[in-house]
GROMACS .gro file of C-alpha atoms in nm:
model
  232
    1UNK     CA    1   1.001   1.460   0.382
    2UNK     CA    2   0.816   1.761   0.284
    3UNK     CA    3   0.913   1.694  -0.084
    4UNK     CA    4   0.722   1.376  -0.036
    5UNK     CA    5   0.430   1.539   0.224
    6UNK     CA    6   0.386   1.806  -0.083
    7UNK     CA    7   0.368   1.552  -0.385
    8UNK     CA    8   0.111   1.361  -0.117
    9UNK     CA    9  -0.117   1.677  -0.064
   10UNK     CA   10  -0.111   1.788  -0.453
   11UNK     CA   11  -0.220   1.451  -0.550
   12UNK     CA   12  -0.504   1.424  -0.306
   13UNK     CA   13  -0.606   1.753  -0.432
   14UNK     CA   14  -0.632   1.644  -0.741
   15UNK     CA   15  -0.838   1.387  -0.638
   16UNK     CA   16  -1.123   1.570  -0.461
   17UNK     CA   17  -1.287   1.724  -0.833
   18UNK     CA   18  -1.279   1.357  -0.933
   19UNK     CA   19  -1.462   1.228  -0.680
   20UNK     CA   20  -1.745   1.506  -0.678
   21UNK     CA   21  -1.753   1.435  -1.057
   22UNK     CA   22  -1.798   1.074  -0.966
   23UNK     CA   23  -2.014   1.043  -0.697
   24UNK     CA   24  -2.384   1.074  -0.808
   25UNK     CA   25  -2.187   0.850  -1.108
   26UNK     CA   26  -2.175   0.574  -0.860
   27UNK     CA   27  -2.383   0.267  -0.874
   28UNK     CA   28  -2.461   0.290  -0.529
   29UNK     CA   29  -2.608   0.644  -0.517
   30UNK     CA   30  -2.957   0.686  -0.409
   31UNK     CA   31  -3.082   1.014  -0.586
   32UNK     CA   32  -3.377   0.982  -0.270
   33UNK     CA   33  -3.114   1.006   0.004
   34UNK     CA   34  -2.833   1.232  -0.168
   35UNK     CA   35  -2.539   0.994  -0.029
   36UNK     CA   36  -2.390   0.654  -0.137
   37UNK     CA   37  -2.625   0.347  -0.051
   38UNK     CA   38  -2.376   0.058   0.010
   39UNK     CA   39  -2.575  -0.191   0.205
   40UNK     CA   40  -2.921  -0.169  -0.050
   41UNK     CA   41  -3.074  -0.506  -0.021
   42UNK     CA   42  -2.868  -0.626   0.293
   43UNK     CA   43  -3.232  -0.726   0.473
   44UNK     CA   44  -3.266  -1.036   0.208
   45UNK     CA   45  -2.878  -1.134   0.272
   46UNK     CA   46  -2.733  -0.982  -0.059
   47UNK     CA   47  -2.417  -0.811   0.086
   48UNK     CA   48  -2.390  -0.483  -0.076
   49UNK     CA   49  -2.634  -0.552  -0.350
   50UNK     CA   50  -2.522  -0.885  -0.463
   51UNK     CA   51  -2.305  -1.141  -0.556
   52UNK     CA   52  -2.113  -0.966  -0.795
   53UNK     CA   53  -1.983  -0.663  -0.621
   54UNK     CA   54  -1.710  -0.483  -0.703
   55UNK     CA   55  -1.475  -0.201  -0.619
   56UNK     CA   56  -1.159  -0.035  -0.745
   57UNK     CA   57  -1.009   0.272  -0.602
   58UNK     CA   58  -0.668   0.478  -0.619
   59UNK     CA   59  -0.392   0.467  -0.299
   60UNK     CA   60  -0.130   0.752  -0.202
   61UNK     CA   61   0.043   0.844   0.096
   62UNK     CA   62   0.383   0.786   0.278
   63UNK     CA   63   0.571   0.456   0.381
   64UNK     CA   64   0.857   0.414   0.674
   65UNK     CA   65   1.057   0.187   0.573
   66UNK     CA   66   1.378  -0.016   0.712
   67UNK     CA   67   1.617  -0.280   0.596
   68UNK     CA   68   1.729  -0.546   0.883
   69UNK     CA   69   2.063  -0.745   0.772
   70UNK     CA   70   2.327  -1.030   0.951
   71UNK     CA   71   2.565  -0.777   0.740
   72UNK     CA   72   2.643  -0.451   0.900
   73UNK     CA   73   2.718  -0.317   0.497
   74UNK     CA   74   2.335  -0.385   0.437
   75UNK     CA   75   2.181  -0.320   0.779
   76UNK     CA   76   1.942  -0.048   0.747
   77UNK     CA   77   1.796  -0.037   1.053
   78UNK     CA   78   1.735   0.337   1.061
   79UNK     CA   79   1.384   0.450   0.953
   80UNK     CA   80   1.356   0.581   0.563
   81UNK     CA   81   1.102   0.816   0.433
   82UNK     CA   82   0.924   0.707   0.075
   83UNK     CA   83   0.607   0.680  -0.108
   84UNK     CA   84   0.384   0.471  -0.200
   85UNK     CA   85   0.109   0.502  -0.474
   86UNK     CA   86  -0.097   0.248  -0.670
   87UNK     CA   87  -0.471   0.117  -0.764
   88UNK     CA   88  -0.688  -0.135  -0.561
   89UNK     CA   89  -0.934  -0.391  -0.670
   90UNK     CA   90  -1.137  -0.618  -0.498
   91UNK     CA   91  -1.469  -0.792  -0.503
   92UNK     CA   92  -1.693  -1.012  -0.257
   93UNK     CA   93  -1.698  -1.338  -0.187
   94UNK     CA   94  -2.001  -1.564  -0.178
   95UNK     CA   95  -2.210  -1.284  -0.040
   96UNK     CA   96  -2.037  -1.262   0.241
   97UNK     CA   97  -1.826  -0.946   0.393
   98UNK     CA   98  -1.538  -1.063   0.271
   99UNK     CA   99  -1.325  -0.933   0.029
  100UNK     CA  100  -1.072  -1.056  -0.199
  101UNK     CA  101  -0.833  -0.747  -0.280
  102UNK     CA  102  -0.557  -0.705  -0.507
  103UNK     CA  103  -0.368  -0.408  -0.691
  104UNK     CA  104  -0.034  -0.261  -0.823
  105UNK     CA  105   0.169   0.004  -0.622
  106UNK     CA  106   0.437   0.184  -0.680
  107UNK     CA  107   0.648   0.148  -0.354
  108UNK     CA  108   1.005   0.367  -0.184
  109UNK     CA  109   1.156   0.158   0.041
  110UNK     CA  110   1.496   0.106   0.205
  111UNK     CA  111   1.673   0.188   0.497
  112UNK     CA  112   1.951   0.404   0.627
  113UNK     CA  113   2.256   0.268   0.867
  114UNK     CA  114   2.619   0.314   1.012
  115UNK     CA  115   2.899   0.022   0.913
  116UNK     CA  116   3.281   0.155   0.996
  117UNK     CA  117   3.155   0.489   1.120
  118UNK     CA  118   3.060   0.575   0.759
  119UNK     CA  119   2.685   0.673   0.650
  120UNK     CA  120   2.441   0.524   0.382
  121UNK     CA  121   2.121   0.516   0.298
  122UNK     CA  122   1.913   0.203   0.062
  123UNK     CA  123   1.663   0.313  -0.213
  124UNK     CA  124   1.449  -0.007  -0.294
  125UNK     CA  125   1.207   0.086  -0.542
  126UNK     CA  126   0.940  -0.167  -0.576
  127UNK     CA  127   0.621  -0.264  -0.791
  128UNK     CA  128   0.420  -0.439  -0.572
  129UNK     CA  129   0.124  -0.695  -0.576
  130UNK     CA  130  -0.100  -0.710  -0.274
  131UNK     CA  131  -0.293  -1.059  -0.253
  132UNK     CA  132  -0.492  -0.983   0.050
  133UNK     CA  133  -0.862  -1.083   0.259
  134UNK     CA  134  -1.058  -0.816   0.395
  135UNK     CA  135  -1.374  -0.819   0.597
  136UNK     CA  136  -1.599  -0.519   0.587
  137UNK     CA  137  -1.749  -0.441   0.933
  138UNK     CA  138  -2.035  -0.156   0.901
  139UNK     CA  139  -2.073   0.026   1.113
  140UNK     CA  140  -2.388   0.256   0.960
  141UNK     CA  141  -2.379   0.575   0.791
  142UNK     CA  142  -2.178   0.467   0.531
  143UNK     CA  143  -1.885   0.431   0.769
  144UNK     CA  144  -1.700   0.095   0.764
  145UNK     CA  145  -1.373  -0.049   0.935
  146UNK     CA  146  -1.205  -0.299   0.720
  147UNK     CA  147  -0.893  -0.522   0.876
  148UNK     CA  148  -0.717  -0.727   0.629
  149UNK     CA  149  -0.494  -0.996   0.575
  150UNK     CA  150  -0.269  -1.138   0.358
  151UNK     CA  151   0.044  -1.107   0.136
  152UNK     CA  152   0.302  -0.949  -0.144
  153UNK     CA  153   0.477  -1.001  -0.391
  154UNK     CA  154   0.715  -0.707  -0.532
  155UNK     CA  155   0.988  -0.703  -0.796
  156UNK     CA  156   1.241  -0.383  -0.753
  157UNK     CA  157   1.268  -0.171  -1.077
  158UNK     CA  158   1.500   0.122  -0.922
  159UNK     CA  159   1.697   0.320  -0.661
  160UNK     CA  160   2.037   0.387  -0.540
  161UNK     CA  161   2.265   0.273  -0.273
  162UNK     CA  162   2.473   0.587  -0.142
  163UNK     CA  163   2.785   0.551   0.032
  164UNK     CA  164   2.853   0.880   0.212
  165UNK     CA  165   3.150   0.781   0.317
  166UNK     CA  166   3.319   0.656  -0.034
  167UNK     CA  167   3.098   0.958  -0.150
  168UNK     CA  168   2.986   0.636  -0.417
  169UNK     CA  169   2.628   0.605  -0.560
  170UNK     CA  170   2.548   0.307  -0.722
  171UNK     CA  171   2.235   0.081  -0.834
  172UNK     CA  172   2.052  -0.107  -0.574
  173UNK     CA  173   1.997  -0.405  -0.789
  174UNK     CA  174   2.289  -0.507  -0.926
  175UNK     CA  175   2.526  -0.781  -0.906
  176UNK     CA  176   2.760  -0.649  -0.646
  177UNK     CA  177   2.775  -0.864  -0.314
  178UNK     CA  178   2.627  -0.530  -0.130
  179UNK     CA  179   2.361  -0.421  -0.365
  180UNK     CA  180   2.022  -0.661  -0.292
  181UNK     CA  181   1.774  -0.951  -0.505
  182UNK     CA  182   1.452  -0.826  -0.662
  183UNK     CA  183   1.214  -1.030  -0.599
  184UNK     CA  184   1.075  -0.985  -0.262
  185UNK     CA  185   0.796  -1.117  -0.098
  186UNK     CA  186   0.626  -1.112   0.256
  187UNK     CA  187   0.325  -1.041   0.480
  188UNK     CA  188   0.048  -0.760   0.446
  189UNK     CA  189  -0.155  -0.663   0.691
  190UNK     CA  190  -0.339  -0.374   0.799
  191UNK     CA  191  -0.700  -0.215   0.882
  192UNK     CA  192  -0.885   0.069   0.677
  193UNK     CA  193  -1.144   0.279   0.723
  194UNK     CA  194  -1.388   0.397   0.452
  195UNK     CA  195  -1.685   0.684   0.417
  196UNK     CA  196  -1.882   0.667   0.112
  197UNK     CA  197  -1.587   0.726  -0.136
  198UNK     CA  198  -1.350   0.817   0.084
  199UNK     CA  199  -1.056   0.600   0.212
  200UNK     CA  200  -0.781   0.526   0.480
  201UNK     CA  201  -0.537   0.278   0.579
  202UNK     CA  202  -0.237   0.174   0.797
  203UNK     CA  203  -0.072  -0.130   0.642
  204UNK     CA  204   0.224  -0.284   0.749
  205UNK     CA  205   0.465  -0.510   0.502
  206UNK     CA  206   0.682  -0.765   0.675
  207UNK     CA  207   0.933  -0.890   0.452
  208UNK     CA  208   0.995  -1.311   0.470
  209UNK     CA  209   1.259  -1.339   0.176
  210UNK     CA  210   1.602  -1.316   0.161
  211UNK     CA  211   1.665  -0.984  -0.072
  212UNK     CA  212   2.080  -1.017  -0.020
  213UNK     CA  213   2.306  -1.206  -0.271
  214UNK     CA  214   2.476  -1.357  -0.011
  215UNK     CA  215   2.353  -1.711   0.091
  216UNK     CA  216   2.532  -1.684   0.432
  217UNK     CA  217   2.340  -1.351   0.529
  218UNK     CA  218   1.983  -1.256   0.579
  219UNK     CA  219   1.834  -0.929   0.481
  220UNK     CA  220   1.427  -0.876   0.475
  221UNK     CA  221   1.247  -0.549   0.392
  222UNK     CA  222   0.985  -0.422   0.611
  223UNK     CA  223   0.762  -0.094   0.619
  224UNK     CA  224   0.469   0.063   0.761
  225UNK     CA  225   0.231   0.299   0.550
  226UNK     CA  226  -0.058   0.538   0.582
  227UNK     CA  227  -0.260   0.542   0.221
  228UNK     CA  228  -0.531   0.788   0.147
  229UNK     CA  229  -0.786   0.746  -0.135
  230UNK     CA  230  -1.121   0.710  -0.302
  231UNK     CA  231  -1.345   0.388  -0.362
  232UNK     CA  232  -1.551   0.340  -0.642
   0.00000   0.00000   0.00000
């Protein structure tokens, strides 16, 4: 966990010159007011200046993460520590507050459990998709709450299933009865907040496919994360 707090706090750092660099960059500054004008020409009904607005920004932060199973060998119900990283786009539609939004993220999951009295822990390591509707409250001052809805799609491109017991380490996504599918797919949903370029929110991912090779057993991914990052 502090690995993963310190990776977390670097890259945010890093972040910071990039947004000074960017900001008076922006197509929403106002060189009059000094700050990021968002809402120019909401009086005439154009949300945000028009039609054809647009945004992209960068995510990082941490996910919690657990694995629920009908198998007690896959059933990783305890809590696991990841991260999860990745770029957003979105854009308006009809010039209305509501946003289409869509990305790719890098994405720890898994899960840590008991079966036997023996200890293991579940590294899913996902690229995900979001496909998700936002609506863009404002709330003045360049300060917005933004709930959103939707779903994901993911395919798993790494991690390790460790067997403290067998003392055994072996790939997540293979073929073995115990290891889990790749494809996964589910439910988004969340709420963020943004100032000017700046940007935060708690999503939650609720797993609806079966990720376990075996047709008589359910297992389902599900994980809650805080992302920082900018808007452009």
């Amino acid at each position: 966990m502090k690995k993963l707090f310190l990776t977390s706090l670097a890259c945010l750092l890093a972040l910071l010159p990039l947004q000074a660099q960017n900001y008076q960059r922006s197509r929403y500054y106002n060189p009059h007011s000094g700050r990021l004008d968002y809402r120019h020409g909401r009086s005439t009904g154009t949300w945000r200046g028009g039609s054809n607005y647009y945004y992209y920004g960068l995510r990082i932060g941490p996910s919690f993460s657990t694995v629920s199973s009908d198998d007690p060998y896959l059933d990783g119900s305890s809590m696991k520590t990841g991260l999860n990283v990745g770029m957003a786009t979105g854009f308006n539609i009809n010039r209305t507050p509501l946003f289409f939004e869509t990305g790719l993220y890098y994405t720890e999951k898994g899960g840590k459990g008991k079966a036997d009295g023996d200890r293991f822990t579940y590294n899913l390591n996902y690229l995900e998709v979001p496909l998700v509707l936002k609506y863009d409250v404002y709330m003045g001052n360049n300060f917005s709450i933004q709930p959103f809805l939707g779903g994901y799609l993911a395919c798993g491109v790494g991690g390790k299933i460790k067997d403290f017991g067998a003392r055994e380490a072996y790939s997540s996504f293979s073929d073995s009865p115990y290891s889990f599918q790749r494809f996964d797919g589910g439910v988004r949903m969340g709420c963020g907040i943004q100032y000017d370029m700046l940007y935060l929110d708690l999503t939650y991912d609720l797993g609806l496919a079966n990720v376990s090779h075996d047709d008589f057993d359910e297992s389902s991914n599900s994980a809650l994360m805080l992302n920082f990052g900018l808007n452009f």
